[in-house]
mmCIF file of C-alpha atoms in Angstrom:
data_model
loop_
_atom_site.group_PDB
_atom_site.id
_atom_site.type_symbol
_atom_site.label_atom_id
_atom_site.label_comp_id
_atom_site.label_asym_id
_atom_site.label_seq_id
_atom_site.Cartn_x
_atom_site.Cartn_y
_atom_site.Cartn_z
ATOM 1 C CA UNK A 221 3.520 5.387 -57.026
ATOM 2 C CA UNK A 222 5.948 7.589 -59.039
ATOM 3 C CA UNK A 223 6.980 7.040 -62.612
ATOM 4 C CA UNK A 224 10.791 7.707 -63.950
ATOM 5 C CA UNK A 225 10.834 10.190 -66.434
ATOM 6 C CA UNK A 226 12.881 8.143 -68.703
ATOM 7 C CA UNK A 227 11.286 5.044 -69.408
ATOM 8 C CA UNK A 228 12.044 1.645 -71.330
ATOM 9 C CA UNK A 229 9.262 2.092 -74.164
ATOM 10 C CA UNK A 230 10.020 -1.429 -76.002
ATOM 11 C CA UNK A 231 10.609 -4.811 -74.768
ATOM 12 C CA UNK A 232 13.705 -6.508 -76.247
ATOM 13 C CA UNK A 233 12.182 -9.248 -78.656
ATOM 14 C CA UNK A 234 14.277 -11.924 -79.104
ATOM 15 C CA UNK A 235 13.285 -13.963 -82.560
ATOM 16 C CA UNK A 236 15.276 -16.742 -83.281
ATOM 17 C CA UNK A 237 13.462 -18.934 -86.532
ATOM 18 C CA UNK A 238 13.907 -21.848 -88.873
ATOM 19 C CA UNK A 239 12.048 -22.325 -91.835
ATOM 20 C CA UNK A 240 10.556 -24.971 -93.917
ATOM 21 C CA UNK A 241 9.054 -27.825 -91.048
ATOM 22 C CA UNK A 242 10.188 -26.345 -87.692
ATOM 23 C CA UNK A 243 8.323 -23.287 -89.236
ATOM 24 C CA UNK A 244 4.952 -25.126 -89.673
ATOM 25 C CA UNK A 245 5.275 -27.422 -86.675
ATOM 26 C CA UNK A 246 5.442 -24.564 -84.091
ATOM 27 C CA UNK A 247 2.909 -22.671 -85.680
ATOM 28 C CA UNK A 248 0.720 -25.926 -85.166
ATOM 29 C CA UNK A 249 1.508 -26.331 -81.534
ATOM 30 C CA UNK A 250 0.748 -22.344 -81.404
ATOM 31 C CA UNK A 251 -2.759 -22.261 -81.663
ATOM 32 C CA UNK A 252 -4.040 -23.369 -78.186
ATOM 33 C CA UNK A 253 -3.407 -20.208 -76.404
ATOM 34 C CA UNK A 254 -2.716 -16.496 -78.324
ATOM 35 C CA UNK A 255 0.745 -15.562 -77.144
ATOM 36 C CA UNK A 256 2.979 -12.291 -77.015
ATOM 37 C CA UNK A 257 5.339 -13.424 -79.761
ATOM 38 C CA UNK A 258 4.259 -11.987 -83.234
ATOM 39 C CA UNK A 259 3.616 -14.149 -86.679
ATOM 40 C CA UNK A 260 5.336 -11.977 -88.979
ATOM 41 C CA UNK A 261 4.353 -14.371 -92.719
ATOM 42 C CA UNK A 262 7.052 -12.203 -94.368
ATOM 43 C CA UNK A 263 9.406 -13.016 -91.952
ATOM 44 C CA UNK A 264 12.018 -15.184 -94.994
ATOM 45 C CA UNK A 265 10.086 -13.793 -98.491
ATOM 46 C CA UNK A 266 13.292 -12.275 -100.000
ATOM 47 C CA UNK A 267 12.178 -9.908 -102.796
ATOM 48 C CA UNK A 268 10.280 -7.913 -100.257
ATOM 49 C CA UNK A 269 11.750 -5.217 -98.140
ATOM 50 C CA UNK A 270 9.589 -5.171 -95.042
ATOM 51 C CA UNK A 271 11.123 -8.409 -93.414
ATOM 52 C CA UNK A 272 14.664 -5.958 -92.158
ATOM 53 C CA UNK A 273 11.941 -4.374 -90.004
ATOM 54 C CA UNK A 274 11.980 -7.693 -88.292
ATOM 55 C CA UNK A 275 15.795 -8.458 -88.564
ATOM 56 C CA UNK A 276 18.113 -5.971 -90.504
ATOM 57 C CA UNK A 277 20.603 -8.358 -91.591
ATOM 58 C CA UNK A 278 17.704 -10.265 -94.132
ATOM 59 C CA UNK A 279 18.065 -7.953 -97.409
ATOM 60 C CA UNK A 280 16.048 -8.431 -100.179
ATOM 61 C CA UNK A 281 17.452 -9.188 -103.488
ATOM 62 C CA UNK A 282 16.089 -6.183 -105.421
ATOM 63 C CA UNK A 283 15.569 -2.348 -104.342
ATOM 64 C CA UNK A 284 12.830 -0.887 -103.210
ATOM 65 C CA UNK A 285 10.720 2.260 -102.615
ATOM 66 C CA UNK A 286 7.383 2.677 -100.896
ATOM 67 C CA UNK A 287 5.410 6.083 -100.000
ATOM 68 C CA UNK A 288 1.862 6.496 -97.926
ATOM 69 C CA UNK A 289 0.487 3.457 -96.123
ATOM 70 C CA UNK A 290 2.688 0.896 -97.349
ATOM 71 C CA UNK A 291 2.395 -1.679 -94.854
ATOM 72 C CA UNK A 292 -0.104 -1.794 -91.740
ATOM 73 C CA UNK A 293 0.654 -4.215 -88.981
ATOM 74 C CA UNK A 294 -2.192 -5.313 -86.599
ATOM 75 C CA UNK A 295 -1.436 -7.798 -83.677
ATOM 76 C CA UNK A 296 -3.497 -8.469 -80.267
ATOM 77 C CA UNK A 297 -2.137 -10.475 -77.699
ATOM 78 C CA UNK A 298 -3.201 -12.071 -74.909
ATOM 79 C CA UNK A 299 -2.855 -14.921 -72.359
ATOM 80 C CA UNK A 300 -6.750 -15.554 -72.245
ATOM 81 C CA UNK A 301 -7.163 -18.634 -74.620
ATOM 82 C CA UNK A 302 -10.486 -19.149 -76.856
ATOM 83 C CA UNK A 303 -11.301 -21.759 -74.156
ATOM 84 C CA UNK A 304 -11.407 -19.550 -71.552
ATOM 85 C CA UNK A 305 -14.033 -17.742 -73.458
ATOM 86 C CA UNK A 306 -16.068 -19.793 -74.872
ATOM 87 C CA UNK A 307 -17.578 -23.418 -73.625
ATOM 88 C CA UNK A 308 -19.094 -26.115 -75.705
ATOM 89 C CA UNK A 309 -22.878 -25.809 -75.832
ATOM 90 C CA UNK A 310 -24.748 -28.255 -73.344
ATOM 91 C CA UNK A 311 -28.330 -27.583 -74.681
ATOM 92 C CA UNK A 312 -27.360 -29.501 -78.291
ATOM 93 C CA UNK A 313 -28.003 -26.547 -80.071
ATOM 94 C CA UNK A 314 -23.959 -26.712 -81.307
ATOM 95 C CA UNK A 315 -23.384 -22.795 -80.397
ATOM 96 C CA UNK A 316 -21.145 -22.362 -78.352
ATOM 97 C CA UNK A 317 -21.616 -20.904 -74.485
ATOM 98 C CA UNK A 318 -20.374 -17.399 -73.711
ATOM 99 C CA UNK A 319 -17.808 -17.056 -70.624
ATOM 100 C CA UNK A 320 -20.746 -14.838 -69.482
ATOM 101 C CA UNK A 321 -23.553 -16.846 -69.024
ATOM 102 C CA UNK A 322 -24.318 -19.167 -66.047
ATOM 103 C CA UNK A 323 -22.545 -18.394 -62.872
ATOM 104 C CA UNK A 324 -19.093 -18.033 -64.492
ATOM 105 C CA UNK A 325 -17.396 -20.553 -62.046
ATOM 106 C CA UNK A 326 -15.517 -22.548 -64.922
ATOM 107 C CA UNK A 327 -14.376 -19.350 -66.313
ATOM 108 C CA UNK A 328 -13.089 -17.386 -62.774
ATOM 109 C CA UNK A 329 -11.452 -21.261 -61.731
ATOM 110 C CA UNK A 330 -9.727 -20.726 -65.127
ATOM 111 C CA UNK A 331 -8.439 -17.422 -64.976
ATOM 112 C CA UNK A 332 -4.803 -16.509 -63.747
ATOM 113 C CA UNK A 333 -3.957 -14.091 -61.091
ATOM 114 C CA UNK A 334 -3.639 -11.246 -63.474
ATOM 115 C CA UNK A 335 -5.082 -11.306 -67.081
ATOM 116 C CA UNK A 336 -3.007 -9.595 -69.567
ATOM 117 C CA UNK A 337 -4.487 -7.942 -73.262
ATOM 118 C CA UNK A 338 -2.618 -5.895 -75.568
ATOM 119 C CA UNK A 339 -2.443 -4.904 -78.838
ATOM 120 C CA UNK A 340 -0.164 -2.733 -81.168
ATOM 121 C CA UNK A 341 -0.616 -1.051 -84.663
ATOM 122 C CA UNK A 342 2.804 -0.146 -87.193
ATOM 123 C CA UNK A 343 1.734 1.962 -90.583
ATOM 124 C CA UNK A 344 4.484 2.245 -92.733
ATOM 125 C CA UNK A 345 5.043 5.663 -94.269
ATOM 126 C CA UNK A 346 8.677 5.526 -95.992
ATOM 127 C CA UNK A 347 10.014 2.537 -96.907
ATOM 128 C CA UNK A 348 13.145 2.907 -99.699
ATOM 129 C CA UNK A 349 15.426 -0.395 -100.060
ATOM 130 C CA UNK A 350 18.399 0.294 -101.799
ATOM 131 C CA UNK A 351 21.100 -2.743 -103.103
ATOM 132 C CA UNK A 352 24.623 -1.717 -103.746
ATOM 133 C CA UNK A 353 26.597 -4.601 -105.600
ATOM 134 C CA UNK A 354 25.721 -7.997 -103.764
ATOM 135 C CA UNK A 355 26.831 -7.409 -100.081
ATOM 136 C CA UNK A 356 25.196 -4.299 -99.085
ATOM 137 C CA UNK A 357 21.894 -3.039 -98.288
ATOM 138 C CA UNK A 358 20.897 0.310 -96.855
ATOM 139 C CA UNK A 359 17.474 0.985 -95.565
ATOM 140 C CA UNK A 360 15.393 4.167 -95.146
ATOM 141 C CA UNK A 361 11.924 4.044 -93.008
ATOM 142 C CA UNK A 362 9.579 5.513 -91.051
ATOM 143 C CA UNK A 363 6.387 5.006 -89.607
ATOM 144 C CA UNK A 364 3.810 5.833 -86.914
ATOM 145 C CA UNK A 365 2.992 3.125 -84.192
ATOM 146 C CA UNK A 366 0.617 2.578 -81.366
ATOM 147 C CA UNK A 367 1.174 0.252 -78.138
ATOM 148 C CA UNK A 368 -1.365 -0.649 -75.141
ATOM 149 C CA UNK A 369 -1.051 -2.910 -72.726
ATOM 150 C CA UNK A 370 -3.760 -3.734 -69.812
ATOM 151 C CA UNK A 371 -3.519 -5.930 -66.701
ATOM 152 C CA UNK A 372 -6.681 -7.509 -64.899
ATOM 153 C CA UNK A 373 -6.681 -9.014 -62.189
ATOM 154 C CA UNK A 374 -9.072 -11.835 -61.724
ATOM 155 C CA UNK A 375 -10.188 -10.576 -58.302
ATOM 156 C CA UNK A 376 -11.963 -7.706 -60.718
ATOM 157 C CA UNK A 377 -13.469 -10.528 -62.394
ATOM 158 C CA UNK A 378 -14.764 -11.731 -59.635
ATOM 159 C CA UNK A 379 -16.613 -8.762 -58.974
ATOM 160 C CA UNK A 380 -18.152 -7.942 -62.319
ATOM 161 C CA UNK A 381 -19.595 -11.385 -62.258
ATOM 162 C CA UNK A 382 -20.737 -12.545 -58.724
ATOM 163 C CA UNK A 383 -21.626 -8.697 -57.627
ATOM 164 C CA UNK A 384 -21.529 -7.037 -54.599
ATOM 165 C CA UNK A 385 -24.032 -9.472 -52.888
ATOM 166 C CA UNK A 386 -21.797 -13.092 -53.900
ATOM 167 C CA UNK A 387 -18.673 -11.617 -54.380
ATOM 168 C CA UNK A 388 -17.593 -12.227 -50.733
ATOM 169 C CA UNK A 389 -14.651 -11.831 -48.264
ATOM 170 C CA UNK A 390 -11.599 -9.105 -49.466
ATOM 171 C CA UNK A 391 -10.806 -8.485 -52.857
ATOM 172 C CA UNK A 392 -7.003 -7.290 -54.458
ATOM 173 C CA UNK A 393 -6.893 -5.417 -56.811
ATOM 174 C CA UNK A 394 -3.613 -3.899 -56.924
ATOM 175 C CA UNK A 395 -2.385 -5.504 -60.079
ATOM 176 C CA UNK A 396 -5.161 -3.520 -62.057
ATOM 177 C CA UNK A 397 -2.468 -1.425 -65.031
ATOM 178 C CA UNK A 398 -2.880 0.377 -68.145
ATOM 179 C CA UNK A 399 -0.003 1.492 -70.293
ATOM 180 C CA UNK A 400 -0.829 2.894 -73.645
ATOM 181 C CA UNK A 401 1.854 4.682 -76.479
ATOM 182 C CA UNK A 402 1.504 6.400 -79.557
ATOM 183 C CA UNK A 403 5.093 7.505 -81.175
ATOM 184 C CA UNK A 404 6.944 8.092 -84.878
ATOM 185 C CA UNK A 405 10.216 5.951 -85.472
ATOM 186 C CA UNK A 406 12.463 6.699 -88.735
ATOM 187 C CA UNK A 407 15.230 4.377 -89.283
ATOM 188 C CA UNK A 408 18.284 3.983 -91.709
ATOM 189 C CA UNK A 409 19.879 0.592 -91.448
ATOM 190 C CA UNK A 410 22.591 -1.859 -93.154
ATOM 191 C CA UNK A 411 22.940 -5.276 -94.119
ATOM 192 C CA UNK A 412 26.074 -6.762 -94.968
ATOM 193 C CA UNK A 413 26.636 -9.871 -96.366
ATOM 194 C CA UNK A 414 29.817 -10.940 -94.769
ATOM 195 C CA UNK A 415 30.007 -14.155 -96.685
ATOM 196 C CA UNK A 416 27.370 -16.756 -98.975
ATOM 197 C CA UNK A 417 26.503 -17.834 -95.105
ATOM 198 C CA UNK A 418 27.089 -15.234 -93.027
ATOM 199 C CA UNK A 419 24.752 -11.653 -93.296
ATOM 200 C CA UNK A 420 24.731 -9.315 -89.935
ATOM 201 C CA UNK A 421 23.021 -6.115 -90.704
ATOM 202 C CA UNK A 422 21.997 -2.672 -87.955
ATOM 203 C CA UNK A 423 19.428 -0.049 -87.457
ATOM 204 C CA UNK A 424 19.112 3.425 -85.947
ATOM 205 C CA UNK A 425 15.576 4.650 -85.011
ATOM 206 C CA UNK A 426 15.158 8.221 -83.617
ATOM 207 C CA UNK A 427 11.966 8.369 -82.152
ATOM 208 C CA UNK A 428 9.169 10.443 -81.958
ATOM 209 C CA UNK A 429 7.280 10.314 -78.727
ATOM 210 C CA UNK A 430 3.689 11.519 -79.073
ATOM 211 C CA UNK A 431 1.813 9.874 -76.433
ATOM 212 C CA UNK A 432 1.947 8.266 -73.345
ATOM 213 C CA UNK A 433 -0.573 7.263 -70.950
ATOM 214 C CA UNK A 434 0.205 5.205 -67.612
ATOM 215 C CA UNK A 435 -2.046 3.506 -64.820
ATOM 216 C CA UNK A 436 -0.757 1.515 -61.488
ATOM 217 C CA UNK A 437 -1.850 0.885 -58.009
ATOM 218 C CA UNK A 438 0.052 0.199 -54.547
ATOM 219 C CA UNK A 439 -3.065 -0.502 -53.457
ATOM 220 C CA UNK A 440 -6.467 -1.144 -54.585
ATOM 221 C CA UNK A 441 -8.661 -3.372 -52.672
ATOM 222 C CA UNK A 442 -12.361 -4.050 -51.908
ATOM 223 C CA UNK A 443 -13.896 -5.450 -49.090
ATOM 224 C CA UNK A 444 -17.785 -6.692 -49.190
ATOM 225 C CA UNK A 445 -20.218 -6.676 -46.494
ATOM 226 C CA UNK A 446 -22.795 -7.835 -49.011
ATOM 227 C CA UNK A 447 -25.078 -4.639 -49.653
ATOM 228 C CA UNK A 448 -21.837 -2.280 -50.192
ATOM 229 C CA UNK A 449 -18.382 -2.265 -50.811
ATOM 230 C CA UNK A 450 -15.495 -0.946 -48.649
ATOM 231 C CA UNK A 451 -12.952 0.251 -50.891
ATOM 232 C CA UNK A 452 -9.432 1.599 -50.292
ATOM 233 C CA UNK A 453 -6.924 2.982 -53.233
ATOM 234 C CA UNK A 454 -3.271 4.404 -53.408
ATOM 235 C CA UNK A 455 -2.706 4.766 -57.523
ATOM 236 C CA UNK A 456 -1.916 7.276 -59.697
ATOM 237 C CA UNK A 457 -2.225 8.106 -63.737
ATOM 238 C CA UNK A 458 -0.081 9.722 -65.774
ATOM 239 C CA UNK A 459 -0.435 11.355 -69.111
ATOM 240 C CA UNK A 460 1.503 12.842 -71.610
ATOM 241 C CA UNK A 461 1.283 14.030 -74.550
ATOM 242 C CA UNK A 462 1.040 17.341 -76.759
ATOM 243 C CA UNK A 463 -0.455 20.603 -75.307
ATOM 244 C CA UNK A 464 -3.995 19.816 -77.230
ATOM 245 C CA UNK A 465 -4.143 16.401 -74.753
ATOM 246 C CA UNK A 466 -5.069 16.872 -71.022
ATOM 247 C CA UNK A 467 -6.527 15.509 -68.390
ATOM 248 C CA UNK A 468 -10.422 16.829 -67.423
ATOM 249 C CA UNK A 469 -12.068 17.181 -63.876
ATOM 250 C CA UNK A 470 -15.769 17.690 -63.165
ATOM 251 C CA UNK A 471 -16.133 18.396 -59.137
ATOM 252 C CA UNK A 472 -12.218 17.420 -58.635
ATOM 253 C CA UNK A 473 -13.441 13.700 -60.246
ATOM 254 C CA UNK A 474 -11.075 12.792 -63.568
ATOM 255 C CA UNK A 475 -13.674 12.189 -65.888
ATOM 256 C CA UNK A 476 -10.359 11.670 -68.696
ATOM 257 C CA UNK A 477 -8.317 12.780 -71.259
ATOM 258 C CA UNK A 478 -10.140 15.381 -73.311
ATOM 259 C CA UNK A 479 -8.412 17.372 -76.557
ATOM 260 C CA UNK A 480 -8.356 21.059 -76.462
ATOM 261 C CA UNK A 481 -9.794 21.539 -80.043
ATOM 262 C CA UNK A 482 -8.712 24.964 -80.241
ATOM 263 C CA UNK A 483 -5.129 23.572 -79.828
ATOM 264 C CA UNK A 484 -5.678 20.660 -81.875
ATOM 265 C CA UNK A 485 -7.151 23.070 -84.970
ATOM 266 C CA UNK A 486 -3.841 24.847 -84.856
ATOM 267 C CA UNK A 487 -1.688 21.401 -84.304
ATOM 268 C CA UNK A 488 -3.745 20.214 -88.062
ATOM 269 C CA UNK A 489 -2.881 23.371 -89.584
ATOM 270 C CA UNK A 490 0.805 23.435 -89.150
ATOM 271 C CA UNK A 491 1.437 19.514 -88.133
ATOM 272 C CA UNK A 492 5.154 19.661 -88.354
ATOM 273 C CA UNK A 493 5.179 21.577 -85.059
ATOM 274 C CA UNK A 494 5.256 18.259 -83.618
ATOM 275 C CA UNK A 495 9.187 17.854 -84.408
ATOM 276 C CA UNK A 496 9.913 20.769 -82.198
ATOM 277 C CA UNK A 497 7.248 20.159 -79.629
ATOM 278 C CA UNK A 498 7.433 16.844 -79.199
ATOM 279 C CA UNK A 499 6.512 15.490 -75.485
ATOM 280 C CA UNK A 500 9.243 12.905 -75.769
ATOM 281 C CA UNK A 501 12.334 11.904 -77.982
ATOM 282 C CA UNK A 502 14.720 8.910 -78.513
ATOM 283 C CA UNK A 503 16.412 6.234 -79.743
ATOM 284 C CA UNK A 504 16.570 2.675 -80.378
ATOM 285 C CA UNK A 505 18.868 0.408 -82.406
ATOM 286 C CA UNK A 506 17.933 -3.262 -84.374
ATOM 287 C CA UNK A 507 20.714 -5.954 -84.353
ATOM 288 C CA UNK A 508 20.922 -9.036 -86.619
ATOM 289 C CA UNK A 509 22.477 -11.863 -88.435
ATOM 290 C CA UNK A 510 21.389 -14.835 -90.726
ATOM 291 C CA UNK A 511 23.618 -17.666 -90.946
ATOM 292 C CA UNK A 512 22.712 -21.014 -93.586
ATOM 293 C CA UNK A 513 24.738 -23.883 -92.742
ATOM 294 C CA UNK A 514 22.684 -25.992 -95.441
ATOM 295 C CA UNK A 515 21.160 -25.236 -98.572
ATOM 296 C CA UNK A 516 17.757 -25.643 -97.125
ATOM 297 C CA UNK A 517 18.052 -24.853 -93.523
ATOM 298 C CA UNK A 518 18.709 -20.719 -92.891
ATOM 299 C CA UNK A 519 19.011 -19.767 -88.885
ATOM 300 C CA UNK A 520 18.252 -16.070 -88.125
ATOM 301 C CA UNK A 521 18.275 -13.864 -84.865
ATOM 302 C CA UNK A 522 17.873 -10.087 -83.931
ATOM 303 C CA UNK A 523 17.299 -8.080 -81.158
ATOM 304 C CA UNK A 524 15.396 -4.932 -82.162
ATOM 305 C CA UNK A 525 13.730 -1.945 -80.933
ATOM 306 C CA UNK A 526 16.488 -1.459 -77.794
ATOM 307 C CA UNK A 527 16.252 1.823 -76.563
ATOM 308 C CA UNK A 528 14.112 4.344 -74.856
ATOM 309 C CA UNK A 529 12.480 7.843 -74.942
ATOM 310 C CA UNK A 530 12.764 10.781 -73.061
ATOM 311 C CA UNK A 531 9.521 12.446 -71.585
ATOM 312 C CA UNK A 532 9.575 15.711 -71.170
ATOM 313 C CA UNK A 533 8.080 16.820 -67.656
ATOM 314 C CA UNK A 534 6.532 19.836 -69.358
ATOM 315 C CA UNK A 535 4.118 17.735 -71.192
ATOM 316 C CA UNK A 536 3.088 15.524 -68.071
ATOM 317 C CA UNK A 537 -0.240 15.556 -66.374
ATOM 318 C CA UNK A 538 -0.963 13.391 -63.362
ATOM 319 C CA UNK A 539 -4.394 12.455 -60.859
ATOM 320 C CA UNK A 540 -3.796 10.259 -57.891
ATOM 321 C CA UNK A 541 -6.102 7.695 -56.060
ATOM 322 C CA UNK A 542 -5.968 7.939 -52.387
ATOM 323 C CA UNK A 543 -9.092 7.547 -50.421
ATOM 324 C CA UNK A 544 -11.103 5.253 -48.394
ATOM 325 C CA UNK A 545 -14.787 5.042 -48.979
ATOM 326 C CA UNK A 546 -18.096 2.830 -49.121
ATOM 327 C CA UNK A 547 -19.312 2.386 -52.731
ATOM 328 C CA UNK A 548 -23.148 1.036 -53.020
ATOM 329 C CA UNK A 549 -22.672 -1.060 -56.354
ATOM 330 C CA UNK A 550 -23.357 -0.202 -59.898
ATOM 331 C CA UNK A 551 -26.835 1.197 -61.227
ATOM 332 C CA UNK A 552 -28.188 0.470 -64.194
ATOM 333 C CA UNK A 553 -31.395 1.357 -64.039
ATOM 334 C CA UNK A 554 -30.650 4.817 -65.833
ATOM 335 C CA UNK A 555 -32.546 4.444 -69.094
ATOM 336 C CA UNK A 556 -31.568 8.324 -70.485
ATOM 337 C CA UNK A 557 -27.849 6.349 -71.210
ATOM 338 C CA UNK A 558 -26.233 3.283 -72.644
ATOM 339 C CA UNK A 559 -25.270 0.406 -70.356
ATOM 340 C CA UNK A 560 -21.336 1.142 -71.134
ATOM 341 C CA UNK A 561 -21.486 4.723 -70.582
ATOM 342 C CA UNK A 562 -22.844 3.770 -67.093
ATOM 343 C CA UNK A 563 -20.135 0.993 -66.744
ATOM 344 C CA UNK A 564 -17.336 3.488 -67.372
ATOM 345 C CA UNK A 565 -18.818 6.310 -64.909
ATOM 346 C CA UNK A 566 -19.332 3.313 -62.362
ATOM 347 C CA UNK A 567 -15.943 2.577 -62.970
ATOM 348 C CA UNK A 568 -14.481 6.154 -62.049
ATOM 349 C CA UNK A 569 -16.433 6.262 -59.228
ATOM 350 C CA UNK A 570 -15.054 2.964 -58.239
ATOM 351 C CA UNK A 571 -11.489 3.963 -58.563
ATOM 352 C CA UNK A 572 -11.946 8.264 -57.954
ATOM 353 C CA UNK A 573 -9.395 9.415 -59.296
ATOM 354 C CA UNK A 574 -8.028 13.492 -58.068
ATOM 355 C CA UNK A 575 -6.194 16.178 -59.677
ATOM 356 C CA UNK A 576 -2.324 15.647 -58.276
ATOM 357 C CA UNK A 577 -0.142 18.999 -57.955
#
């Protein structure tokens, strides 16, 4: 599997909101199952200046200035709901029963083909708001941000909770992925209010790609004869990132990304390097517009963070999967280390992943 050097790094996110009721009576019907879409609580509070992040034609009606940490965003989603996770108890006891415990067959019927987690993380750095006369707004921002995403298949499921003895018949996991990003974004934008109804507003983000770390399979599958597994891979991971970040190998085996910290001393010392040794640059643009057709009902769309960076091959690192091989099942019995250092190593060996020139 080969990866484009140029990749889409953000998802167009469509938000499209009305307040007062409709606001409270999706949030309501919202809570059975933790989606992708973010809850932004700042989304329509007009005196502060973080909601343009979220739509640049919503200016606040005062300027602004913040330095350091000003804001810190933290959102995890997932299509697993809390009822996948966790069962009402049957003993009486009221606590309630871990997806773990018993034989797990409520919690595998439950599952969908491929379970997807992610999570993100925005600090603020720069934030300055400024209002010139009563139609326009400029922006300034910047701040540092962190993506992940991670795809599991339920087949893998499957085989961390039956074993290699129950597991039984041929198991896919192809659809196993990992995509992870770390990168700066500074922004100046616009809001203009076109009329007492009308507001569209704009933002420019050049970005600063820092990291990058991908994970996919063409094929990954396991096949159980009840005392070992047969297991065949075609995959590959990608990495890149600064010169500190690499990829380690003990015996040929990727054992993961290490940090030179010779490199990474240097990097601390002098840390605005970074702008002209960046492992990827880019842009990306916001689009917006509010429009109130009553007093108490305001309508507001945007389509933000369009656009891409630019990897630079230089800074890429890559191991492929490609074997067939019997694996003998996990062992736990070593009591010199912790249970999930010996789940990750199993792990590795599970998926052996090779230095790729």
């Amino acid at each position: 599997m080969n990866y484009p050097q140029k990749k889409m790094i953000l998802m167009k996110r469509i938000i499209v909101s009305v307040t007062s009721i409709l606001t409270v009576a999706l949030l309501f019907f919202a809570t059975e199952r933790i989606s992708a879409q973010q809850v932004n609580s700042l989304y329509f509070l007009e005196k502060t200046p973080f909601h343009t992040k979220w739509n640049p034609a919503m200016a606040p009606s005062r300027s602004s200035i913040g330095f350091g940490v000003s804001s810190l965003a933290i959102n995890v989603r997932s299509d697993l709901a809390i009822s996948d996770l966790l069962y009402p108890a049957t003993d009486g006891s009221g606590i309630p029963t871990s997806f773990l415990s018993g034989t797990g067959t409520t919690f595998l019927n439950g599952l969908n083909d491929v379970s997807n987690v992610g999570s993100s993380i925005s600090a603020d750095l720069l934030n300055v708001g400024l209002k010139l006369g009563s139609k326009i707004y400029i922006t300034l921002s910047s701040s540092v941000n962190a993506d992940m995403g991670l795809g599991l298949p339920k087949d893998l499921f499957k085989l961390i909770m039956l074993g290699t003895n129950d597991v039984g018949g041929n198991l896919d996991m192809s659809a196993l992925n990992l995509n992870a990003m770390m990168y700066a974004k500074a922004g100046v934008g616009l809001s203009l209010k076109l009329s007492n109804n009308l507001s569209i507003g704009a933002t420019a983000n050049y970005l600063l790609g820092l990291a990058d770390m991908r994970m996919g399979f063409d094929k990954f599958t396991v096949a159980s004869n009840g005392s070992s597994l047969n297991v065949s891979t075609k995959g590959n991971i990608q990495l890149t990132g600064p010169d500190c970040l690499y990829l380690d190998y003990v015996d040929g085996a990727m054992t993961g990304p290490k940090i030179d910290q010779a490199k990474m001393d240097n990097f601390t010392a002098n840390p605005m390097s970074i702008l002209s040794k960046a492992p990827g640059k880019g842009m990306s643009f916001d689009f917006g517009l509010t429009f109130k057709p009553m007093n108490f009902l305001t309508l507001s769309a945007a389509v933000t963070d369009l656009g891409k960076i630019n990897w630079d091959p230089a800074y890429m690192s890559r191991a492929k999967s490609d074997a067939n091989f019997t694996y003998t099942g996990v062992d736990l019995g070593d009591k010199s280390a912790s249970i999930s250092d010996q789940m990750t190593q199993e792990i590795k060996n599970l998926v052996k992943f090779e230095q790729d020139n």
